[in-house]
């Protein structure tokens, strides 16, 4: 299938036509073939011109698919989607357009949309292997891991020699906590294709997500051996504090061969920044990180719109505590929403609770966004329509939240949902789940800011690439919780990261009690979880609790004056709260 930066053989082929012809149909076929050949030769501009000339002859599905494939290789995802949709407007059953759009949605992280498109592809071509493989991956992205597992197992029975299918199967098993099965599947994938540097990287990331750090390190190094000019393994090893001096020098050498402004510089710069921080060279670390952030900004699809974010917050705040809660039975599992900024300790909190035998950890469960969007089907919009929801509509929306949840959640007393962006949906949460609990993650604003910057987040955290945007988002969350403390109807437990690592057992016991659960000693060993962690915290949660990240920003204070000024009110509030708890920051 087509991916950004790649051209797939036969992706839009209509058969070979080598001679020029005055016949429009033959000329059309010739141009399509030319576009395909030019794209495979790396001549994107010439390929685009040939495809556009074909489009002038006939605006039909095949010419639109040709344009979409070229758009993908050039990294223009928005235009690629527009062309796939235009192709489907010509022919709604065009299988190549359906597969292309499905993969585009999948690669963009839009799993529900991908599932819908891929199911349509299977209606057109039942049993289509590409569609089923993509659908299995989409199920995994949607956290429908059992469905993903079953589909991957069926695919393996048909294609036992396909390394990418074994890789997807391994990811599904690791997400289900079946570590031994996942490890076996990862090894099978590598045995089938040991010389693929990208596969080595993906397998290494898989091992890291389940705490197999030594195995991850070995495969990151193998990826470097296969392709020394491939940057991500260097960055991973640096984050793991396992990048050797020789590997650092190789990273520097590879960086010197990459043209300034090229996105390929980012992982090498990130690795150098990590090592600079570890060695106490603040100037080196900040210089490398600053360049990487600027390159990441240039490559993102959409920036952070502060005005739009503030308007959205205003709308949500206006609905907090406005409507009286409906008397509803306590759901099983009872939702425990973990909310806060990225890098504020949410993964540790979820891991503590997940160790309890009566808790299901759903991770970053995307349901609240889906439920809020589905209000439009009731001719009501979020948040304005909350007060007009009828009792039966509330029950339907409440049921929709649990749709697609893994069967493992059945019978549990509580489930954690650490989709941090759910703070915007607090007025909807209190309408649907009067029995829910809210855990708010708190961490020093400067530690949050620095940690977000060094993660080099992509489009999934739109505010994560500049101090100004991070500060704006933190202030918006503070506004929401300030109003919530006055009018919110659900109980909130504020967990300060600094206090949790200082008084870990007390903090763990408080959280378990807050979730209306009896104490279980397993909650004292969150690092013992077998569940895969696929967020930026992968590799950290399988280690013992550490205070090393507290005050991590301080060596860079001279470079972060703007951040300190923008966050000053929140810093003062946070440090005052810590003082009340007898915690001296830093």
XYZ file of C-alpha atoms in Angstrom:
586
model
C 0.000 0.000 0.000
C 1.047 3.597 -0.524
C 2.677 5.484 2.307
C 4.077 8.972 2.516
C 7.511 8.892 0.947
C 6.947 5.644 -0.923
C 5.438 4.624 -4.232
C 3.756 1.241 -4.402
C 4.189 -0.973 -7.460
C 1.013 -1.290 -9.543
C -0.797 1.130 -7.261
C -2.741 2.642 -10.133
C -1.431 0.669 -13.099
C -3.767 0.228 -16.058
C -1.405 -1.981 -18.009
C 1.645 -1.138 -20.089
C 1.354 1.315 -22.988
C 4.689 2.421 -24.352
C 3.792 4.245 -27.552
C 2.293 7.693 -27.991
C -1.157 7.837 -29.479
C -3.618 10.444 -30.666
C -6.379 8.300 -29.181
C -7.367 10.006 -25.896
C -7.879 6.727 -24.076
C -4.502 5.364 -25.137
C -2.869 8.710 -24.352
C -4.471 8.608 -20.899
C -3.067 5.137 -20.235
C 0.358 6.214 -21.456
C 0.432 9.226 -19.133
C -0.650 7.156 -16.138
C 2.135 4.658 -16.832
C 4.636 7.484 -17.275
C 3.585 9.031 -13.961
C 4.059 5.716 -12.197
C 7.480 5.092 -13.728
C 8.671 8.628 -12.979
C 7.501 8.394 -9.383
C 9.390 5.134 -8.878
C 12.456 6.842 -10.344
C 12.153 9.578 -7.728
C 11.131 12.274 -10.225
C 8.132 13.567 -8.328
C 7.722 16.823 -10.223
C 7.690 15.126 -13.611
C 5.344 12.447 -12.288
C 2.940 15.130 -11.087
C 2.993 16.887 -14.456
C 2.185 13.631 -16.274
C -0.675 12.864 -13.859
C -2.086 16.374 -14.188
C -1.992 16.079 -17.983
C -3.888 12.796 -17.646
C -6.422 14.578 -15.456
C -6.979 17.150 -18.212
C -7.882 14.313 -20.578
C -10.290 12.684 -18.118
C -11.193 13.510 -14.521
C -11.954 9.926 -13.488
C -11.180 7.664 -10.554
C -7.889 6.319 -11.932
C -6.394 9.769 -12.580
C -7.394 10.946 -9.111
C -5.815 7.861 -7.544
C -2.628 8.560 -9.492
C -2.529 12.104 -8.153
C -3.228 10.893 -4.612
C -0.297 8.471 -4.708
C 2.049 11.252 -5.839
C 0.662 13.564 -3.137
C 1.475 10.936 -0.519
C 5.058 10.552 -1.699
C 5.453 14.331 -1.558
C 4.000 14.393 1.976
C 0.863 16.345 1.046
C -1.622 14.254 3.005
C -4.451 16.791 2.778
C -4.321 16.877 -1.024
C -3.966 13.081 -1.173
C -7.169 12.678 0.818
C -8.962 15.177 -1.415
C -7.969 13.182 -4.504
C -8.968 9.838 -2.971
C -12.362 11.285 -2.086
C -12.744 12.704 -5.582
C -11.925 9.268 -7.003
C -14.625 7.741 -4.811
C -17.118 10.367 -5.927
C -16.531 9.052 -9.471
C -16.641 5.419 -8.356
C -17.647 4.671 -4.732
C -16.531 1.059 -5.169
C -13.034 1.791 -6.472
C -11.024 -0.646 -4.362
C -7.657 1.076 -4.769
C -9.102 4.418 -3.689
C -10.776 2.797 -0.685
C -7.567 1.061 0.349
C -5.532 4.226 -0.141
C -7.938 6.349 1.876
C -8.133 3.684 4.570
C -4.366 3.579 4.939
C -4.151 7.357 4.905
C -6.639 7.549 7.772
C -4.772 4.822 9.624
C -1.407 6.526 9.189
C -2.981 9.779 10.420
C -4.109 8.072 13.625
C -7.818 8.307 12.758
C -8.717 4.721 13.514
C -12.546 4.967 13.532
C -12.532 6.606 10.099
C -10.043 4.005 8.832
C -12.234 1.173 10.084
C -15.270 2.591 8.303
C -13.427 2.957 4.983
C -11.772 -0.455 5.199
C -15.048 -2.197 5.977
C -16.421 -0.544 2.835
C -13.408 -1.927 0.937
C -14.233 -5.415 2.192
C -17.822 -4.981 1.017
C -16.403 -4.351 -2.457
C -13.721 -7.048 -2.257
C -14.560 -9.643 0.429
C -11.467 -11.346 1.773
C -9.110 -8.701 0.361
C -5.860 -9.316 2.215
C -4.670 -5.689 2.150
C -7.994 -4.463 3.512
C -8.021 -7.068 6.274
C -4.426 -6.326 7.249
C -5.102 -2.598 7.447
C -8.320 -3.274 9.350
C -6.437 -5.379 11.910
C -4.014 -2.507 12.443
C -6.917 -0.063 12.753
C -8.544 -2.273 15.380
C -5.293 -2.161 17.328
C -5.117 1.624 17.070
C -8.719 1.782 18.342
C -7.732 -0.410 21.313
C -9.983 -3.173 20.028
C -7.170 -5.570 20.720
C -9.126 -8.822 20.787
C -10.574 -8.096 17.350
C -7.102 -7.176 16.127
C -5.666 -10.383 17.536
C -8.304 -12.592 15.878
C -7.875 -10.925 12.506
C -4.077 -11.127 12.683
C -4.297 -14.823 13.562
C -6.472 -15.436 10.503
C -4.012 -13.475 8.346
C -1.055 -15.438 9.718
C -2.792 -18.695 8.796
C -2.990 -17.434 5.199
C 0.347 -15.616 5.012
C 2.715 -17.178 7.575
C 5.748 -15.703 5.808
C 4.605 -12.052 6.039
C 6.817 -10.266 8.571
C 4.600 -7.191 8.807
C 1.601 -9.329 9.784
C 3.618 -11.007 12.533
C 4.700 -7.546 13.707
C 1.107 -6.327 13.970
C 0.170 -9.520 15.797
C 3.006 -8.936 18.267
C 1.796 -5.387 18.944
C -1.730 -6.667 19.622
C -0.458 -9.322 22.021
C 1.751 -6.856 23.883
C -1.208 -4.490 24.275
C -3.179 -7.382 25.751
C -0.405 -8.016 28.263
C 0.620 -11.328 26.693
C 4.316 -10.563 26.849
C 5.655 -14.044 26.114
C 3.452 -14.407 23.041
C 4.404 -10.918 21.891
C 8.129 -11.665 22.234
C 7.723 -14.869 20.203
C 5.850 -12.974 17.485
C 8.452 -10.178 17.373
C 11.203 -12.758 16.942
C 9.251 -14.504 14.202
C 8.867 -11.217 12.333
C 12.612 -10.591 12.494
C 13.470 -14.112 11.454
C 11.425 -13.588 8.298
C 13.025 -10.249 7.484
C 16.190 -9.694 9.553
C 17.765 -7.132 7.229
C 14.948 -4.580 7.317
C 16.199 -1.693 9.446
C 12.692 -0.284 9.936
C 11.424 -3.636 11.140
C 14.336 -3.798 13.590
C 13.277 -0.373 14.888
C 9.610 -1.335 15.268
C 10.486 -4.574 17.023
C 12.846 -2.710 19.362
C 10.058 -0.240 20.198
C 7.771 -3.193 20.872
C 10.250 -4.748 23.285
C 10.675 -1.385 25.004
C 6.907 -1.019 25.465
C 6.754 -4.253 27.476
C 9.869 -3.532 29.528
C 12.318 -5.785 27.644
C 14.952 -3.056 27.674
C 17.995 -5.218 26.873
C 16.224 -6.765 23.883
C 15.151 -3.305 22.732
C 18.730 -2.042 22.993
C 20.039 -4.949 20.941
C 17.600 -4.352 18.095
C 18.070 -0.577 18.083
C 21.782 -1.276 17.580
C 21.031 -3.768 14.825
C 18.961 -1.112 13.051
C 21.950 1.256 13.216
C 24.239 -1.464 11.881
C 21.928 -2.017 8.919
C 21.423 1.703 8.218
C 23.843 4.058 9.999
C 22.119 7.056 8.386
C 18.737 6.158 9.972
C 18.228 8.465 12.954
C 15.448 7.112 15.234
C 17.507 4.286 16.842
C 20.132 6.799 17.992
C 17.409 8.878 19.648
C 15.914 5.860 21.403
C 19.284 4.737 22.740
C 20.020 8.254 23.956
C 16.686 8.405 25.797
C 17.510 5.040 27.370
C 20.912 6.463 28.407
C 22.586 3.685 26.434
C 24.084 5.576 23.493
C 27.835 4.971 23.522
C 30.437 7.640 22.768
C 31.210 5.874 19.489
C 27.536 5.894 18.525
C 27.288 9.573 19.459
C 30.197 10.374 17.167
C 28.562 8.380 14.380
C 25.345 10.338 14.942
C 27.315 13.589 14.629
C 28.960 12.344 11.429
C 25.634 11.348 9.906
C 24.129 14.711 10.895
C 26.944 16.550 9.115
C 25.964 14.775 5.888
C 22.322 15.906 6.045
C 21.406 19.246 4.478
C 20.283 21.930 6.960
C 16.501 22.142 6.957
C 16.038 18.452 6.140
C 13.592 16.662 8.456
C 15.990 13.711 8.653
C 18.122 15.821 10.991
C 15.496 15.703 13.767
C 16.242 12.323 15.436
C 20.010 12.930 15.281
C 19.572 16.362 16.873
C 17.249 14.866 19.491
C 19.845 12.236 20.365
C 22.576 14.862 20.724
C 20.263 16.996 22.888
C 19.555 14.034 25.176
C 23.247 13.236 25.596
C 24.046 16.906 26.160
C 21.517 17.014 28.989
C 22.848 13.807 30.512
C 26.421 15.116 30.441
C 25.483 18.518 31.867
C 26.235 20.409 28.649
C 23.210 22.696 28.677
C 24.406 24.805 25.735
C 24.808 21.770 23.475
C 21.488 20.275 24.563
C 19.500 23.478 24.094
C 21.093 24.285 20.737
C 20.342 20.851 19.296
C 16.827 20.775 20.752
C 16.006 24.250 19.408
C 16.933 23.263 15.863
C 14.943 20.031 16.137
C 11.870 21.915 17.389
C 12.040 24.392 14.518
C 12.282 21.565 11.982
C 9.351 19.762 13.615
C 7.249 22.949 13.430
C 7.872 23.256 9.702
C 6.696 19.695 9.118
C 3.516 19.676 11.205
C 0.182 19.650 9.432
C -1.515 22.224 11.638
C -0.327 24.572 14.346
C -1.861 25.308 17.715
C -4.625 27.911 17.455
C -4.655 29.680 20.812
C -7.783 31.709 20.094
C -9.721 28.619 19.006
C -8.507 26.707 22.068
C -9.596 29.546 24.372
C -13.044 29.716 22.748
C -13.491 25.987 23.176
C -12.531 26.297 26.834
C -15.026 29.133 27.319
C -17.812 26.987 25.922
C -16.943 24.080 28.214
C -16.595 26.258 31.305
C -20.037 27.747 30.725
C -21.594 24.268 31.054
C -19.810 23.073 34.200
C -22.295 22.247 36.930
C -25.204 23.807 35.016
C -27.454 20.742 34.669
C -28.459 18.612 37.661
C -27.045 15.074 37.445
C -29.417 12.311 36.416
C -29.950 9.458 38.860
C -28.238 6.543 37.131
C -27.021 3.141 38.293
C -23.307 2.835 38.965
C -21.653 1.513 35.827
C -19.386 -1.493 35.881
C -16.638 -0.701 35.363
C -16.864 2.718 36.997
C -14.804 5.275 35.024
C -11.856 6.916 36.734
C -10.702 9.762 34.487
C -7.018 10.689 34.779
C -6.620 14.235 33.505
C -3.785 16.738 33.228
C -0.984 17.941 30.998
C 1.237 15.523 29.060
C 4.316 14.493 31.059
C 2.558 15.195 34.368
C 2.698 11.643 35.746
C -0.499 10.166 34.309
C 1.094 6.913 33.165
C 2.500 6.175 36.627
C -0.911 6.839 38.184
C -2.621 4.493 35.745
C 0.020 1.813 36.302
C -0.518 1.964 40.074
C -4.269 1.470 39.703
C -3.930 -1.059 36.873
C -2.047 -3.393 39.198
C -5.238 -3.752 41.228
C -7.065 -6.960 40.253
C -10.416 -5.133 39.962
C -9.192 -2.367 37.645
C -9.045 -2.321 33.861
C -6.601 0.179 32.356
C -7.919 1.487 29.037
C -4.979 3.816 28.405
C -5.756 6.822 26.237
C -9.299 5.678 25.532
C -10.687 7.939 22.752
C -14.368 7.467 23.607
C -15.245 10.875 25.111
C -14.287 12.693 21.922
C -16.340 10.195 19.934
C -19.333 10.581 22.271
C -19.148 14.373 22.136
C -19.078 14.269 18.333
C -22.029 11.885 18.252
C -24.205 14.496 19.957
C -24.614 16.011 16.502
C -26.668 12.946 15.583
C -29.157 14.162 18.185
C -29.216 17.629 16.585
C -27.259 18.924 19.561
C -23.717 20.135 19.701
C -21.115 19.935 22.429
C -21.007 21.788 24.742
C -24.054 24.012 24.100
C -26.484 21.108 23.788
C -25.656 19.486 27.134
C -28.477 21.114 29.072
C -31.077 19.930 26.551
C -30.099 16.258 26.606
C -33.020 14.002 27.457
C -32.777 11.111 29.883
C -32.839 8.447 27.168
C -30.215 10.331 25.158
C -27.940 10.457 28.193
C -28.309 6.708 28.634
C -27.514 6.104 24.951
C -24.424 8.334 25.050
C -23.332 6.681 28.261
C -23.586 3.244 26.630
C -21.693 4.516 23.578
C -18.701 5.355 25.785
C -18.169 1.659 26.532
C -18.626 0.446 22.947
C -15.556 -1.343 21.642
C -14.034 -1.732 25.098
C -11.942 -4.868 25.435
C -13.871 -7.858 26.878
C -11.225 -7.974 29.615
C -12.950 -4.930 31.145
C -16.097 -6.953 31.860
C -16.495 -7.777 35.520
C -13.984 -5.144 36.674
C -15.106 -2.648 39.310
C -13.260 0.317 37.816
C -11.557 1.389 34.609
C -8.971 4.098 34.146
C -9.216 6.456 31.195
C -6.100 8.597 30.844
C -7.013 10.507 27.732
C -5.550 13.735 29.113
C -7.574 15.937 26.766
C -10.755 14.838 28.529
C -10.511 17.957 30.699
C -12.446 19.738 27.951
C -15.238 17.160 28.317
C -15.679 17.497 32.090
C -19.215 18.974 31.764
C -20.179 16.022 29.532
C -18.561 13.532 31.906
C -20.557 14.827 34.857
C -23.782 14.557 32.827
C -23.142 10.968 31.705
C -21.309 9.526 34.710
C -22.410 10.992 38.056
C -20.560 8.055 39.661
C -17.228 8.833 37.952
C -14.045 9.898 39.745
C -11.516 12.456 38.488
C -7.801 12.274 39.213
C -5.957 15.443 38.274
C -2.226 15.042 37.633
C -0.097 17.884 39.009
C 3.593 18.463 38.366
C 5.794 21.561 38.504
C 4.929 23.667 35.425
C 8.572 24.087 34.427
C 9.257 20.343 34.620
C 6.175 19.754 32.457
C 7.260 22.416 29.963
C 10.814 21.107 29.587
C 9.705 17.490 29.387
C 7.160 18.260 26.650
C 9.749 20.196 24.637
C 12.257 17.354 24.790
C 9.684 14.802 23.635
C 9.412 16.547 20.244
C 5.756 15.567 19.994
C 4.132 15.441 16.587
C 0.626 16.397 15.524
C -0.948 14.497 18.432
C 0.159 17.310 20.804
C -0.315 20.441 18.722
C 0.861 22.795 21.472
C 4.014 20.821 22.278
C 6.600 22.586 20.126
C 6.870 26.033 21.693
C 7.057 27.509 25.177
C 4.285 29.978 24.369
C 1.835 27.307 23.253
C 2.622 24.996 26.176
C 2.115 27.855 28.639
C -1.162 28.808 26.971
C -2.493 25.246 27.253
C -1.477 25.037 30.914
C -3.310 28.266 31.682
C -6.411 26.977 29.887
C -6.443 23.822 31.983
C -5.987 25.899 35.115
C -9.041 27.973 34.136
C -11.156 24.847 33.733
C -10.184 23.379 37.101
C -10.567 26.725 38.867
C -14.209 26.821 37.779
C -14.609 23.091 38.402
C -13.525 23.537 42.030
C -16.486 25.915 42.462
C -19.216 24.259 40.372
C -18.132 20.750 39.368
C -20.255 17.880 40.671
C -17.718 15.032 40.627
C -15.016 14.375 43.238
C -11.452 15.258 42.239
C -8.244 13.878 43.693
C -5.208 16.031 42.964
C -2.038 13.954 42.753
C 1.180 15.947 42.911
C 3.999 14.088 41.220
C 6.587 15.401 43.656
C 4.538 14.180 46.638
C 3.798 10.826 45.021
C 7.465 9.945 44.502
C 8.336 11.244 47.985
C 5.552 9.343 49.787
C 4.756 6.648 47.312
C 2.846 4.166 49.457
C 0.677 6.881 51.021
C -0.118 8.225 47.572
C -0.926 4.806 46.146
C -3.223 3.968 49.068
C -5.007 7.309 48.729
C -5.683 6.671 45.039
C -7.012 3.165 45.632
C -9.326 4.412 48.382
C -10.487 7.282 46.180
C -11.440 4.756 43.483
C -13.645 2.957 46.068
C -11.449 -0.143 46.062
C -9.962 -2.247 48.799
C -6.203 -2.101 49.135
C -4.018 -4.578 47.223
C -0.238 -4.746 47.740
C 0.305 -5.203 43.985
C -0.342 -1.458 43.640
C 3.057 -0.844 45.241
C 4.844 -2.340 42.216
C 3.617 -0.461 39.138
C 6.836 -1.390 37.357
C 5.649 -5.004 37.443
C 2.825 -4.365 34.976
C 2.872 -6.581 31.889
C 0.709 -4.205 29.889
C 2.359 -2.459 26.984
C 2.838 1.291 27.271
C 2.796 2.971 23.880
C 3.015 6.604 24.990
C 6.114 8.744 25.501
C 6.520 7.033 28.880
C 7.349 3.652 27.322
C 10.437 2.238 28.988
C 10.043 4.387 32.100
C 7.074 2.714 33.767
C 8.887 -0.621 33.998
C 11.596 0.964 36.163
C 11.445 1.666 39.889
C 10.066 5.001 41.090
C 12.722 7.741 40.846
C 13.046 11.381 41.898
C 15.524 12.138 39.117
C 13.012 14.021 36.948
C 12.150 16.560 39.670
C 13.792 19.874 38.817
C 15.064 18.499 35.520
C 14.602 21.910 33.880
C 16.843 23.827 36.290
C 20.162 23.403 34.405
C 18.425 25.153 31.498
C 16.957 28.007 33.542
C 18.978 30.654 31.702
C 17.495 29.456 28.407
C 13.938 29.254 29.730
C 13.371 32.776 31.031
C 10.375 33.253 28.736
C 8.801 30.054 30.031
C 9.333 31.113 33.645
C 7.723 34.476 32.966
C 4.741 32.967 31.133
C 4.185 30.326 33.812
C 4.981 32.428 36.895
C 1.418 32.452 38.349
C 1.105 28.671 37.941
C 4.587 28.096 39.372
C 3.688 30.099 42.477
C 0.434 28.176 42.931
C 2.162 24.816 42.504
C 5.019 25.539 44.887
C 2.580 26.915 47.493
C 0.523 23.711 47.236
C 3.649 21.600 47.695
C 4.623 23.673 50.752
C 1.207 22.959 52.322
C 1.998 19.266 51.919
C 5.422 19.656 53.489
C 7.240 19.093 50.193
C 10.226 21.283 49.353
C 10.507 21.476 45.572
C 13.892 20.664 44.050
